[in-house]
Tab-separated table of C-alpha atoms in Angstrom:
chain	number	residue	atom	x	y	z
L	1	MET	CA	0.000	0.005	0.038
L	2	PRO	CA	1.397	3.401	-0.901
L	3	GLN	CA	2.630	5.794	1.743
L	4	TYR	CA	1.531	9.376	2.129
L	5	MET	CA	2.847	12.363	4.017
L	6	ASP	CA	0.226	14.983	4.638
L	7	VAL	CA	0.925	18.505	5.974
L	8	HIS	CA	-1.421	20.793	8.002
L	9	HIS	CA	-0.432	24.451	8.575
L	10	GLY	CA	-2.184	26.972	10.812
L	11	MET	CA	-2.264	24.747	14.051
L	12	LYS	CA	-0.336	27.123	16.105
L	13	GLY	CA	-0.559	26.339	19.899
L	14	LEU	CA	-1.786	22.731	19.254
L	15	THR	CA	-1.569	20.700	22.427
L	16	ALA	CA	-0.638	17.130	22.931
L	17	ASP	CA	-4.260	16.403	23.893
L	18	GLN	CA	-5.653	18.021	20.845
L	19	LEU	CA	-3.173	16.104	18.565
L	20	MET	CA	-4.163	12.788	20.300
L	21	GLU	CA	-7.776	13.639	19.827
L	22	ALA	CA	-7.507	14.470	16.172
L	23	HIS	CA	-5.418	11.321	15.694
L	24	ARG	CA	-8.039	9.184	17.380
L	25	ALA	CA	-10.789	10.621	15.216
L	26	ASP	CA	-8.865	9.635	12.212
L	27	LEU	CA	-8.167	6.108	13.516
L	28	ALA	CA	-11.843	5.605	14.375
L	29	ILE	CA	-12.951	6.027	10.653
L	30	GLU	CA	-9.961	5.308	8.678
L	31	SER	CA	-10.799	1.784	7.813
L	32	GLU	CA	-13.870	2.914	5.947
L	33	GLU	CA	-11.354	4.429	3.431
L	34	SER	CA	-8.762	1.686	3.623
L	35	VAL	CA	-6.467	4.247	5.230
L	36	HIS	CA	-4.208	3.766	8.166
L	37	PHE	CA	-2.543	6.630	9.922
L	38	GLU	CA	0.768	5.530	11.328
L	39	LYS	CA	2.133	8.497	12.987
L	40	ALA	CA	2.013	12.155	13.344
L	41	TRP	CA	4.462	14.875	14.478
L	42	ALA	CA	3.549	18.369	15.431
L	43	ASP	CA	5.477	21.654	15.685
L	44	PRO	CA	3.068	23.885	17.709
L	45	GLU	CA	5.165	26.871	17.497
L	46	SER	CA	4.947	27.171	13.694
L	47	GLY	CA	1.556	25.447	13.674
L	48	THR	CA	2.570	22.608	11.383
L	49	VAL	CA	1.456	18.965	11.588
L	50	PHE	CA	2.886	16.036	9.373
L	51	CYS	CA	0.757	12.776	9.329
L	52	LEU	CA	2.323	9.520	7.752
L	53	SER	CA	-0.155	7.185	6.504
L	54	GLU	CA	-0.775	4.173	4.209
L	55	ALA	CA	-3.661	4.470	1.861
L	56	PRO	CA	-4.918	3.571	-1.597
L	57	SER	CA	-4.786	7.263	-2.727
L	58	ALA	CA	-4.221	10.760	-1.693
L	59	GLU	CA	-7.809	11.477	-2.001
L	60	ALA	CA	-8.644	8.765	0.527
L	61	VAL	CA	-6.237	10.234	3.057
L	62	GLN	CA	-7.964	13.676	2.442
L	63	ARG	CA	-11.495	12.190	2.707
L	64	VAL	CA	-10.645	10.817	6.280
L	65	HIS	CA	-9.180	14.192	7.494
L	66	GLU	CA	-12.076	16.136	5.978
L	67	ARG	CA	-14.656	14.039	7.678
L	68	THR	CA	-12.882	14.509	11.099
L	69	GLY	CA	-12.713	18.264	10.496
L	70	HIS	CA	-9.030	18.901	9.895
L	71	ARG	CA	-8.512	18.968	6.044
L	72	ALA	CA	-4.761	18.672	5.111
L	73	ASP	CA	-3.066	21.428	3.131
L	74	GLU	CA	-0.846	19.195	1.280
L	75	VAL	CA	-1.021	15.344	0.723
L	76	HIS	CA	2.190	14.027	-0.702
L	77	PRO	CA	2.746	10.489	-1.978
L	78	VAL	CA	6.024	9.362	-0.743
L	79	PRO	CA	7.271	6.434	-2.723
L	80	LEU	CA	10.902	6.996	-1.725
L	81	THR	CA	11.977	6.260	1.638
L	82	VAL	CA	15.347	5.774	3.318
G	1	MET	CA	16.925	14.337	22.573
G	2	PRO	CA	14.366	16.456	20.661
G	3	GLN	CA	13.130	15.322	17.367
G	4	TYR	CA	12.997	17.457	14.186
G	5	MET	CA	11.262	17.205	10.912
G	6	ASP	CA	12.904	19.152	8.095
G	7	VAL	CA	11.567	19.830	4.702
G	8	HIS	CA	13.267	20.265	1.364
G	9	HIS	CA	11.441	21.696	-1.649
G	10	GLY	CA	12.567	21.870	-5.327
G	11	MET	CA	13.685	18.291	-5.469
G	12	LYS	CA	11.591	17.269	-8.484
G	13	GLY	CA	12.666	14.140	-10.126
G	14	LEU	CA	14.743	12.841	-7.172
G	15	THR	CA	15.456	9.132	-7.652
G	16	ALA	CA	15.887	6.527	-4.972
G	17	ASP	CA	19.524	6.351	-5.572
G	18	GLN	CA	20.071	10.088	-5.081
G	19	LEU	CA	17.845	10.075	-1.801
G	20	MET	CA	20.003	7.196	-0.578
G	21	GLU	CA	23.286	9.027	-1.505
G	22	ALA	CA	22.096	12.135	0.295
G	23	HIS	CA	21.061	10.321	3.334
G	24	ARG	CA	24.356	8.402	3.459
G	25	ALA	CA	26.357	11.646	3.320
G	26	ASP	CA	24.328	12.987	6.253
G	27	LEU	CA	24.905	9.737	8.199
G	28	ALA	CA	28.606	9.878	7.564
G	29	ILE	CA	29.106	13.277	9.466
G	30	GLU	CA	26.035	13.567	11.658
G	31	SER	CA	27.815	12.422	14.806
G	32	GLU	CA	30.122	15.527	14.682
G	33	GLU	CA	26.898	17.445	15.416
G	34	SER	CA	25.330	14.936	17.706
G	35	VAL	CA	22.484	14.546	15.104
G	36	HIS	CA	20.984	11.310	13.986
G	37	PHE	CA	18.817	11.227	10.887
G	38	GLU	CA	16.311	8.444	11.536
G	39	LYS	CA	14.299	8.408	8.269
G	40	ALA	CA	13.365	10.339	5.064
G	41	TRP	CA	10.500	10.310	2.721
G	42	ALA	CA	10.342	11.802	-0.677
G	43	ASP	CA	7.836	12.839	-3.129
G	44	PRO	CA	9.710	13.244	-6.428
G	45	GLU	CA	6.661	14.526	-8.174
G	46	SER	CA	6.287	17.648	-6.229
G	47	GLY	CA	9.873	17.573	-5.309
G	48	THR	CA	9.377	17.540	-1.380
G	49	VAL	CA	11.553	15.615	0.891
G	50	PHE	CA	10.811	15.106	4.671
G	51	CYS	CA	13.652	14.216	7.014
G	52	LEU	CA	13.083	12.998	10.643
G	53	SER	CA	16.024	13.412	13.043
G	54	GLU	CA	16.953	13.427	16.649
G	55	ALA	CA	19.253	16.527	17.439
G	56	PRO	CA	20.326	18.911	20.053
G	57	SER	CA	18.999	21.822	18.028
G	58	ALA	CA	17.491	22.744	14.618
G	59	GLU	CA	20.762	24.574	14.002
G	60	ALA	CA	22.751	21.419	14.252
G	61	VAL	CA	20.310	19.705	11.870
G	62	GLN	CA	20.789	22.431	9.416
G	63	ARG	CA	24.538	22.442	9.787
G	64	VAL	CA	24.715	18.746	8.772
G	65	HIS	CA	22.372	19.372	5.756
G	66	GLU	CA	24.568	22.414	4.710
G	67	ARG	CA	27.715	20.530	4.860
G	68	THR	CA	26.444	17.772	2.696
G	69	GLY	CA	25.144	20.221	0.041
G	70	HIS	CA	21.510	20.119	0.702
G	71	ARG	CA	20.229	22.912	3.049
G	72	ALA	CA	16.676	22.174	4.330
G	73	ASP	CA	14.002	24.876	3.481
G	74	GLU	CA	12.375	24.329	6.897
G	75	VAL	CA	13.513	22.707	10.071
G	76	HIS	CA	10.623	21.993	12.513
G	77	PRO	CA	10.977	20.925	16.115
G	78	VAL	CA	8.415	18.253	16.570
G	79	PRO	CA	7.841	17.851	20.497
G	80	LEU	CA	4.411	16.364	19.893
G	81	THR	CA	4.144	12.927	18.452
G	82	VAL	CA	1.267	10.381	18.294
């Protein structure tokens, strides 16, 4: 399954609890889109969040994020890893 | 040790070999800055590369990338993970 890295901007001041809550909301419905969110990293100072997922398409990743109320600003397929 | 996610833009057409070579160059000198590059993901279509590291500071991350010839466009501390 392809991997994706999506990026959210404008999340300044995000707390650990808010990140956890958003991630849990994604996990709760991700299987309906055959997506799995593996990990997320947040920089609350600049308001940037990075989410790593396995998914059938970028659109599927975005659909999960949209349904849980936090649309991604960028969804990148990341076919190369090291 | 704090974690950082740095982002490189403008890497359109990057190949798996080029990513590997860049990562190896970083690994070869990272200990001089007490940095460890854990993982990198690349989207050759948009030309975006994401590097995850453990480091004493964002400046240390950038110094390694500069010395190996690929300065990052953004270096984000990512104190929150899930």
